[in-house]
mmCIF file of C-alpha atoms in Angstrom:
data_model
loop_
_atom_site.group_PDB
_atom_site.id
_atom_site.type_symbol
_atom_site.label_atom_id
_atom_site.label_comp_id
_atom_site.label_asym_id
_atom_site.label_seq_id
_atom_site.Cartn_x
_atom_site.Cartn_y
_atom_site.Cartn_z
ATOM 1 C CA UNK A 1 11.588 11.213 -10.087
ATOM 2 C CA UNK A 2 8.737 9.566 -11.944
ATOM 3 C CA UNK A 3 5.455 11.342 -12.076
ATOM 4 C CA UNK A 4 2.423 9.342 -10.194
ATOM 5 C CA UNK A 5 0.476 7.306 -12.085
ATOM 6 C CA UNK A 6 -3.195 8.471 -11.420
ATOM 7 C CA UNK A 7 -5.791 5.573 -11.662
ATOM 8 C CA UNK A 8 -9.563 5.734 -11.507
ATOM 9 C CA UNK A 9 -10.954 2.586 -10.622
ATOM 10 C CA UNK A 10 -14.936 2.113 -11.923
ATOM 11 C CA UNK A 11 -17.075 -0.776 -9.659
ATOM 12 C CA UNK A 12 -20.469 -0.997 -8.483
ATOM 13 C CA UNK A 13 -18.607 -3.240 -5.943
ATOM 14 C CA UNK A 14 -17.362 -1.717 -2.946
ATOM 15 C CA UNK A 15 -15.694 -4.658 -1.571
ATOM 16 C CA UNK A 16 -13.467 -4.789 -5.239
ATOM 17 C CA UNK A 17 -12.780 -1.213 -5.421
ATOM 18 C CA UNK A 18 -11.000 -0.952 -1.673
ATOM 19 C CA UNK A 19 -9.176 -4.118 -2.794
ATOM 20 C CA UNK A 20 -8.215 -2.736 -5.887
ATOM 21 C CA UNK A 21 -7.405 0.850 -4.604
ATOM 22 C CA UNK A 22 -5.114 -0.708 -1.567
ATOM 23 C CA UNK A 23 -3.362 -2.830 -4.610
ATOM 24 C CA UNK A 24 -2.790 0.475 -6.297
ATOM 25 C CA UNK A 25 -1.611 2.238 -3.399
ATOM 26 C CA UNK A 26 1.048 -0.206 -2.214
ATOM 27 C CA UNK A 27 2.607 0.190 -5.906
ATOM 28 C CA UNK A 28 2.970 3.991 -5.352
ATOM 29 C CA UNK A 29 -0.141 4.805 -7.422
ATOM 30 C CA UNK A 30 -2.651 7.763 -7.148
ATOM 31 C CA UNK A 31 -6.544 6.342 -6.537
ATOM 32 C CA UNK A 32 -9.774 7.610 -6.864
ATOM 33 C CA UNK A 33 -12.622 4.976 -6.483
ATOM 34 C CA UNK A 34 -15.880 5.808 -8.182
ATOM 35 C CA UNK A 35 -18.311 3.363 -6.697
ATOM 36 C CA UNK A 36 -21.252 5.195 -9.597
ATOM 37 C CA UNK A 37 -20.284 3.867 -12.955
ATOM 38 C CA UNK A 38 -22.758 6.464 -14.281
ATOM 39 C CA UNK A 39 -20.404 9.247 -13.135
ATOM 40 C CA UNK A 40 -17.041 8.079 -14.313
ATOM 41 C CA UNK A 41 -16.777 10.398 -17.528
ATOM 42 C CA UNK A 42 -18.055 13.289 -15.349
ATOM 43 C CA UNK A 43 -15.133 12.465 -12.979
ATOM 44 C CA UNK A 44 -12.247 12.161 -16.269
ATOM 45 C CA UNK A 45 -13.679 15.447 -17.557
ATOM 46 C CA UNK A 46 -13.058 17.348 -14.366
ATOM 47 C CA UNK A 47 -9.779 15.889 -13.436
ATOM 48 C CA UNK A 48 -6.527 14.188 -14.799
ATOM 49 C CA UNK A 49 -6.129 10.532 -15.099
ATOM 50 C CA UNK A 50 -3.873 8.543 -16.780
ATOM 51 C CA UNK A 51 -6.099 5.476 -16.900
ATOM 52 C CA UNK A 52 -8.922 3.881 -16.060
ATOM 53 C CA UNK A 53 -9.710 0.581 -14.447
ATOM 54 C CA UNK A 54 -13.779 -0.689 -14.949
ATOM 55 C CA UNK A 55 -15.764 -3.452 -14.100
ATOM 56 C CA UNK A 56 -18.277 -4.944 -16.719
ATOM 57 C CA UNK A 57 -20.653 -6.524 -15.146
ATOM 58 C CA UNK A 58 -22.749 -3.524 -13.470
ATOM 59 C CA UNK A 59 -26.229 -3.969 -14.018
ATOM 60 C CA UNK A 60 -27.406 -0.564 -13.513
ATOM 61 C CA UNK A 61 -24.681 0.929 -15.746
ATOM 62 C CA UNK A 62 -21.714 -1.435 -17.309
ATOM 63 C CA UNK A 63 -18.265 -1.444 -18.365
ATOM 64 C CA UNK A 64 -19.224 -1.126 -22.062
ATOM 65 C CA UNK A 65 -21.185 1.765 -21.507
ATOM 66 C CA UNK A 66 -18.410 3.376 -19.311
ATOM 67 C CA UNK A 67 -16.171 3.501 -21.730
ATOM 68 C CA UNK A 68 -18.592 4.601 -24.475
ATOM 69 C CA UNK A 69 -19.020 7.641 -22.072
ATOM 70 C CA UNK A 70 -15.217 8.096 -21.509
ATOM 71 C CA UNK A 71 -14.565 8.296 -24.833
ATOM 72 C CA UNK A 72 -16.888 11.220 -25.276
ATOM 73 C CA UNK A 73 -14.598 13.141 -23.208
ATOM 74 C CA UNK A 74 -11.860 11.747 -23.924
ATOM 75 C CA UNK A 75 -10.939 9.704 -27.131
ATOM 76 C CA UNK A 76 -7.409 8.373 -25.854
ATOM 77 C CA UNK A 77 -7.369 7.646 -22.340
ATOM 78 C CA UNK A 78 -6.314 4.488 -21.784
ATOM 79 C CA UNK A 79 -9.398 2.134 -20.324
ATOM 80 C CA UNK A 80 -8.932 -1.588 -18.934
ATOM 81 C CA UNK A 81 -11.731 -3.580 -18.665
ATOM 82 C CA UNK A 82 -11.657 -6.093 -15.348
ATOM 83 C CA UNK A 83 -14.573 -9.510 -15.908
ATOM 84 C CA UNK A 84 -14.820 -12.685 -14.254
ATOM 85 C CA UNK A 85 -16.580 -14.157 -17.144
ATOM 86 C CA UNK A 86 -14.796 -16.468 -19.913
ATOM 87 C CA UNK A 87 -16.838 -15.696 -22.839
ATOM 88 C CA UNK A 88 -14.769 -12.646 -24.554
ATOM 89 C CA UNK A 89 -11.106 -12.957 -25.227
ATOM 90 C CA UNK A 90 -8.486 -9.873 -24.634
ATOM 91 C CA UNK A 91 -9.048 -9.898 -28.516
ATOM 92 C CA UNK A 92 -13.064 -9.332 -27.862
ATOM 93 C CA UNK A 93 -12.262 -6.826 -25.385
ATOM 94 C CA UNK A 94 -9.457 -4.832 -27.665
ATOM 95 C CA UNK A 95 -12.337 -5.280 -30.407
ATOM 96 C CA UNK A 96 -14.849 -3.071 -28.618
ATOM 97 C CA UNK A 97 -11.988 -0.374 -28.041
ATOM 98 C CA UNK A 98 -10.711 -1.270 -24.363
ATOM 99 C CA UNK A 99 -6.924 -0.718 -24.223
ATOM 100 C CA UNK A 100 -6.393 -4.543 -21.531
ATOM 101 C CA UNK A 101 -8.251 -6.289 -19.758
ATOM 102 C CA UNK A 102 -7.430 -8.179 -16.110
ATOM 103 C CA UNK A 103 -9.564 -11.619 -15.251
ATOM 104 C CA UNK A 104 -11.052 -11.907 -12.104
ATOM 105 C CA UNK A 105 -9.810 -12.843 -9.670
ATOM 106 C CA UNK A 106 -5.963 -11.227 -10.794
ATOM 107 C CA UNK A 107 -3.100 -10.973 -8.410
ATOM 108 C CA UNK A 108 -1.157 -7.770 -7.150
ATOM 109 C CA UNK A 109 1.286 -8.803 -10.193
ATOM 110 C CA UNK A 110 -1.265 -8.723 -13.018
ATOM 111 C CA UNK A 111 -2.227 -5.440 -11.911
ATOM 112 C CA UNK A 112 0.703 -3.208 -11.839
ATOM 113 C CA UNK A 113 2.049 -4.908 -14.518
ATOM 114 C CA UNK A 114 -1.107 -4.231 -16.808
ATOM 115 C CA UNK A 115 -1.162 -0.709 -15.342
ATOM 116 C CA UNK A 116 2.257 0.118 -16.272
ATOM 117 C CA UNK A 117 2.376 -1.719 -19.635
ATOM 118 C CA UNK A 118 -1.089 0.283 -20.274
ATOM 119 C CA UNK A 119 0.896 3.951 -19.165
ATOM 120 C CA UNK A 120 3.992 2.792 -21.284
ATOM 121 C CA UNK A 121 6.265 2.066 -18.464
ATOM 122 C CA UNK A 122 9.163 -0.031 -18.637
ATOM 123 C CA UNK A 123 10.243 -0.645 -15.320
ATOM 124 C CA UNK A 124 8.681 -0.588 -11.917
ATOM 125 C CA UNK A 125 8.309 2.771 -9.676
ATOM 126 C CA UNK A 126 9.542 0.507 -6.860
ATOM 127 C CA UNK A 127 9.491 -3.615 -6.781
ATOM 128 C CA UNK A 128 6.838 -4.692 -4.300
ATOM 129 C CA UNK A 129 6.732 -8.741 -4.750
ATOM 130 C CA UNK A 130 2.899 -10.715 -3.871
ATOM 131 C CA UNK A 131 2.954 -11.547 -0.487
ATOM 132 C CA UNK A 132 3.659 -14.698 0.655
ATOM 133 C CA UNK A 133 0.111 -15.932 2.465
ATOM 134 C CA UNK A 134 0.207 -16.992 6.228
ATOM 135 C CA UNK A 135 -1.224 -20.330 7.148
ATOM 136 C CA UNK A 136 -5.095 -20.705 5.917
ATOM 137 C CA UNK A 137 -7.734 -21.300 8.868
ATOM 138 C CA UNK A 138 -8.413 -24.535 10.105
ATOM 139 C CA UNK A 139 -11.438 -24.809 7.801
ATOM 140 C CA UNK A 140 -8.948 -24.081 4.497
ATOM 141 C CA UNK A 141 -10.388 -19.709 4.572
ATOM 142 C CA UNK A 142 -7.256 -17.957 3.536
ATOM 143 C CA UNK A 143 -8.175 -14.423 4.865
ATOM 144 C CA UNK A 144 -4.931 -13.247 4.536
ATOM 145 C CA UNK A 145 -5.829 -13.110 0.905
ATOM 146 C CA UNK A 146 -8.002 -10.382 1.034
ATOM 147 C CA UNK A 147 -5.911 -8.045 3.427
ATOM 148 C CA UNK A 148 -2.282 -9.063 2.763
ATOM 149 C CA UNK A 149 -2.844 -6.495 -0.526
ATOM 150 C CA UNK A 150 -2.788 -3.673 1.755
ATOM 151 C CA UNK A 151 0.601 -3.728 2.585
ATOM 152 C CA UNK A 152 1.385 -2.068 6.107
ATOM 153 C CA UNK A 153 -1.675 -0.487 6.560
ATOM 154 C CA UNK A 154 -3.189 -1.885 8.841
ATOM 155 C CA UNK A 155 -6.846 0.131 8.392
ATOM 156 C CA UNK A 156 -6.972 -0.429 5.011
ATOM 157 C CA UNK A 157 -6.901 -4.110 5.984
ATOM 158 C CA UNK A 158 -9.469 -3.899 8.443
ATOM 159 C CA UNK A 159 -11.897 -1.884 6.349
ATOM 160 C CA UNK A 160 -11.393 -4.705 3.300
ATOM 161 C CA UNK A 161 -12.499 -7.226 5.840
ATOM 162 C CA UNK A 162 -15.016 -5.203 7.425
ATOM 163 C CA UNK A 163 -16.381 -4.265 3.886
ATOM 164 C CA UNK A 164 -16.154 -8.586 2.716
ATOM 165 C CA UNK A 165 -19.035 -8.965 6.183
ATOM 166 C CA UNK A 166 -20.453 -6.507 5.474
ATOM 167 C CA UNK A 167 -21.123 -6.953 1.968
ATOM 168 C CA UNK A 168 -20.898 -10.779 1.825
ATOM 169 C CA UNK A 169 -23.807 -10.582 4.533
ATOM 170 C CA UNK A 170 -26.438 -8.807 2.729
ATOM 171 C CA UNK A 171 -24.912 -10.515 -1.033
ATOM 172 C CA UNK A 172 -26.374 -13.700 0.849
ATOM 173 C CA UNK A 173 -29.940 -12.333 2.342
ATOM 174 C CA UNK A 174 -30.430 -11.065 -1.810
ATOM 175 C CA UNK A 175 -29.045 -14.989 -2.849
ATOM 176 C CA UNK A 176 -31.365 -16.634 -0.338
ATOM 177 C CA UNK A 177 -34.710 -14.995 -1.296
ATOM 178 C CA UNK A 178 -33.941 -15.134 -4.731
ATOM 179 C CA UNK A 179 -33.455 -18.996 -4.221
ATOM 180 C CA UNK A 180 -36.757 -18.918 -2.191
ATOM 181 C CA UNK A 181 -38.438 -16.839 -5.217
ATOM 182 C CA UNK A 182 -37.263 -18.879 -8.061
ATOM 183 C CA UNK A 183 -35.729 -15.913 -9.381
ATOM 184 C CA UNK A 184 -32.642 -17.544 -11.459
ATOM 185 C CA UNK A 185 -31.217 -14.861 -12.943
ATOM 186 C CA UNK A 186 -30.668 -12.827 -9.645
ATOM 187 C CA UNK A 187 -29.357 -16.188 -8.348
ATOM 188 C CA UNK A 188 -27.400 -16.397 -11.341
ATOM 189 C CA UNK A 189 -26.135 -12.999 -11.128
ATOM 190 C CA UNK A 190 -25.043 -12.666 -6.873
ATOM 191 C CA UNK A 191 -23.147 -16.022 -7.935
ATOM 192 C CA UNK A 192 -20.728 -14.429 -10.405
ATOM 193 C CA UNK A 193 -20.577 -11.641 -8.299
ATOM 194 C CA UNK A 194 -19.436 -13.655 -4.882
ATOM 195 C CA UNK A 195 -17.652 -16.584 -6.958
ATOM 196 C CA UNK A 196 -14.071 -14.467 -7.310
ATOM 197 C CA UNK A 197 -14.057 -13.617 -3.698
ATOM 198 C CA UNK A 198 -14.539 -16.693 -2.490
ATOM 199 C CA UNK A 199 -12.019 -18.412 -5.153
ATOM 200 C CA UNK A 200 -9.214 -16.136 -3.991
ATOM 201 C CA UNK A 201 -10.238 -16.693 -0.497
ATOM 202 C CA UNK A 202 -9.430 -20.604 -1.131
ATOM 203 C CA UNK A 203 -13.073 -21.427 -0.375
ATOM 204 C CA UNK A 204 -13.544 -24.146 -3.103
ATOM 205 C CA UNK A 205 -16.519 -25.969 -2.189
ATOM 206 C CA UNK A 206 -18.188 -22.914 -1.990
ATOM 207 C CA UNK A 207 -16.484 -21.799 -5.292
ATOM 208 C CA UNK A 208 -17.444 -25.053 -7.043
ATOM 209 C CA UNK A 209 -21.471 -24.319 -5.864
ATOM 210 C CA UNK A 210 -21.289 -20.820 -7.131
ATOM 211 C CA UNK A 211 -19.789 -21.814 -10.596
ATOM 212 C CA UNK A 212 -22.141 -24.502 -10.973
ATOM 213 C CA UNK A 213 -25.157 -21.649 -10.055
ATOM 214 C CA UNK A 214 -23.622 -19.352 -12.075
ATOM 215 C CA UNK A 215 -23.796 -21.455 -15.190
ATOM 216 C CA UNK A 216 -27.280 -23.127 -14.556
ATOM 217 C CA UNK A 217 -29.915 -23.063 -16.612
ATOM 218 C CA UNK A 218 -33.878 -22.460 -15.485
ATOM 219 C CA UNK A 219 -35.234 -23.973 -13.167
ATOM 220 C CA UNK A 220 -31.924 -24.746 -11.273
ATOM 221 C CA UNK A 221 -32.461 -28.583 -10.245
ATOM 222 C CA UNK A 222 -33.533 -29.310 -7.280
ATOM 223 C CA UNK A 223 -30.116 -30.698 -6.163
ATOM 224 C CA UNK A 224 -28.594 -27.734 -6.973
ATOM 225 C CA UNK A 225 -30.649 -25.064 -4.877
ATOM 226 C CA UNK A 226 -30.128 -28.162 -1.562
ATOM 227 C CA UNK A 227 -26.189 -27.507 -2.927
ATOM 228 C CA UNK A 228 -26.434 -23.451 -2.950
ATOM 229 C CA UNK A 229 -28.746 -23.494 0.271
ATOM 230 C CA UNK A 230 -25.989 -25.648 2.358
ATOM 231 C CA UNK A 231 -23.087 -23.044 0.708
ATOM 232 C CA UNK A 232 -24.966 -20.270 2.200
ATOM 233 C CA UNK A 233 -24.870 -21.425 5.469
ATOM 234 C CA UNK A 234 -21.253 -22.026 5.369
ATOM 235 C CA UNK A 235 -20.618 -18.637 3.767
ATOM 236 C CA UNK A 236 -22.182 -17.062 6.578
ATOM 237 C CA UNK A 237 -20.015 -18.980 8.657
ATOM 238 C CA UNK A 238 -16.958 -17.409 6.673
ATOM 239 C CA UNK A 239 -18.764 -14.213 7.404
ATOM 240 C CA UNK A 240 -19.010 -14.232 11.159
ATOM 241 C CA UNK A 241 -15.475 -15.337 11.418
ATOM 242 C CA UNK A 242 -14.741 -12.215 9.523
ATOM 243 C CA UNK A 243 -16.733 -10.384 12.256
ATOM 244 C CA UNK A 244 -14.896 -11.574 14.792
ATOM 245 C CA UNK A 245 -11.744 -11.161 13.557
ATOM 246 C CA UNK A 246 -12.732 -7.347 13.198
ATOM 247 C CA UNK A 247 -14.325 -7.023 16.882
ATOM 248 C CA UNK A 248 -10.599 -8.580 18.074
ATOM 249 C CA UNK A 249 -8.546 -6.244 15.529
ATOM 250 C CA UNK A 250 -6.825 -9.659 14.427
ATOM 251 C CA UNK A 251 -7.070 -9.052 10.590
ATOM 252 C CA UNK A 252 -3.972 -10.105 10.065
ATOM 253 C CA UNK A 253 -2.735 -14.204 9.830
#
């Protein structure tokens, strides 16, 4: 039988890394999560890995500066680099020594076929298609998006949604004062944070707001902030339905 892929997945994000690591799972990989960018080359020198997954936007500690790290302890380990941003090509990425790179936000598909092009493997440890997405809410939220990754496990669905409240809640207090504050580049940088969640979640006149944000220039106009204060009130919305669904155990459909 073939040996388990071991993956170490890099993210400031804890929302993304469960995700991520749930993805991984249902494809028969072996996780660790390493929510401290900082301490990702400490992790690869103490144990094996056969590749790792990063984020690059980190503001404490980034993807670029990950994989500098990494490749003090170890020149060849394959590194993937995961954005949301449309700036650098898979040629800039390849460029500045990362092995792939996956787009935000990237199905169950693009992953373990990156991952097993990355480890040199042909075919599949086992065939697990994308599932097929129950009916969205009445309101167009397609929650099953965020769970339906987890397979049969039913806690690891429940802690991604508990994790999206939970996270989504306080990403929203930060995007709020920040608006109140005039401080653009925090707005700026919660709204390419949130803007992948909430495109995969089929949320797109909250998507459309955050893109717009995301890409703004200083001082946002006025029209905009109205626009980003109205899609924070219907985010929270999005939020306490999440909540609920929790409470009631009904993560699924």
């Amino acid at each position: 039988p073939t040996e388990e892929l071991r993956v170490l997945l890099v993210d400031d994000d804890r929302l993304q890394l469960e995700m991520v690591a749930a993805m991984c799972r249902r494809a028969g990989f072996s996780v660790e999560c390493c929510p401290y960018p900082e301490y990702a080359a400490k992790l690869i020198s103490e144990g094996h890995f056969d590749l790792v997954v990063t984020d690059i936007q980190m503001p404490a500690f980034d993807g670029f500066r990950v994989l500098a790290a990494i490749r003090e302890v170890n020149p060849s380990l394959p590194v993937v680099a995961v954005s949301a941003r449309g700036e650098m090509s898979p040629e800039d990425f390849a460029a500045r020594g990362f092995t792939a790179c996956l787009r935000k936000p990237f199905s169950y598909g693009e992953l373990t076929a990156t991952i097993r092009r990355v480890c040199g493997e042909k075919q599949p440890l086992h065939t697990s298609e994308a599932p097929d997405f129950g009916p969205a809410d009445p309101d167009g939220i397609r929650f099953d998006a965020l769970t339906a990754y987890a397979g049969d496990d039913a806690e690891a669905a429940r802690s991604i949604l508990a994790s999206f409240a939970e996270q989504t809640a306080a990403n929203c207090t930060s995007l709020e004062g920040a608006l109140a504050s005039g401080d653009w580049a925090t707005v700026r940088a919660f709204a390419h944070k949130m803007l992948p969640i909430f495109t995969m979640l089929g949320a797109a006149a909250v998507a459309s707001v955050l893109r717009r944000a995301e890409g703004a220039g200083d001082p946002f106009p006025e029209a905009l902030s109205a626009d980003l204060a109205a899609a924070v009130a219907e985010i929270r919305k999005i939020v306490a339905e999440a909540e609920h669904r929790v409470g009631a155990g009904k993560v699924r459909g």
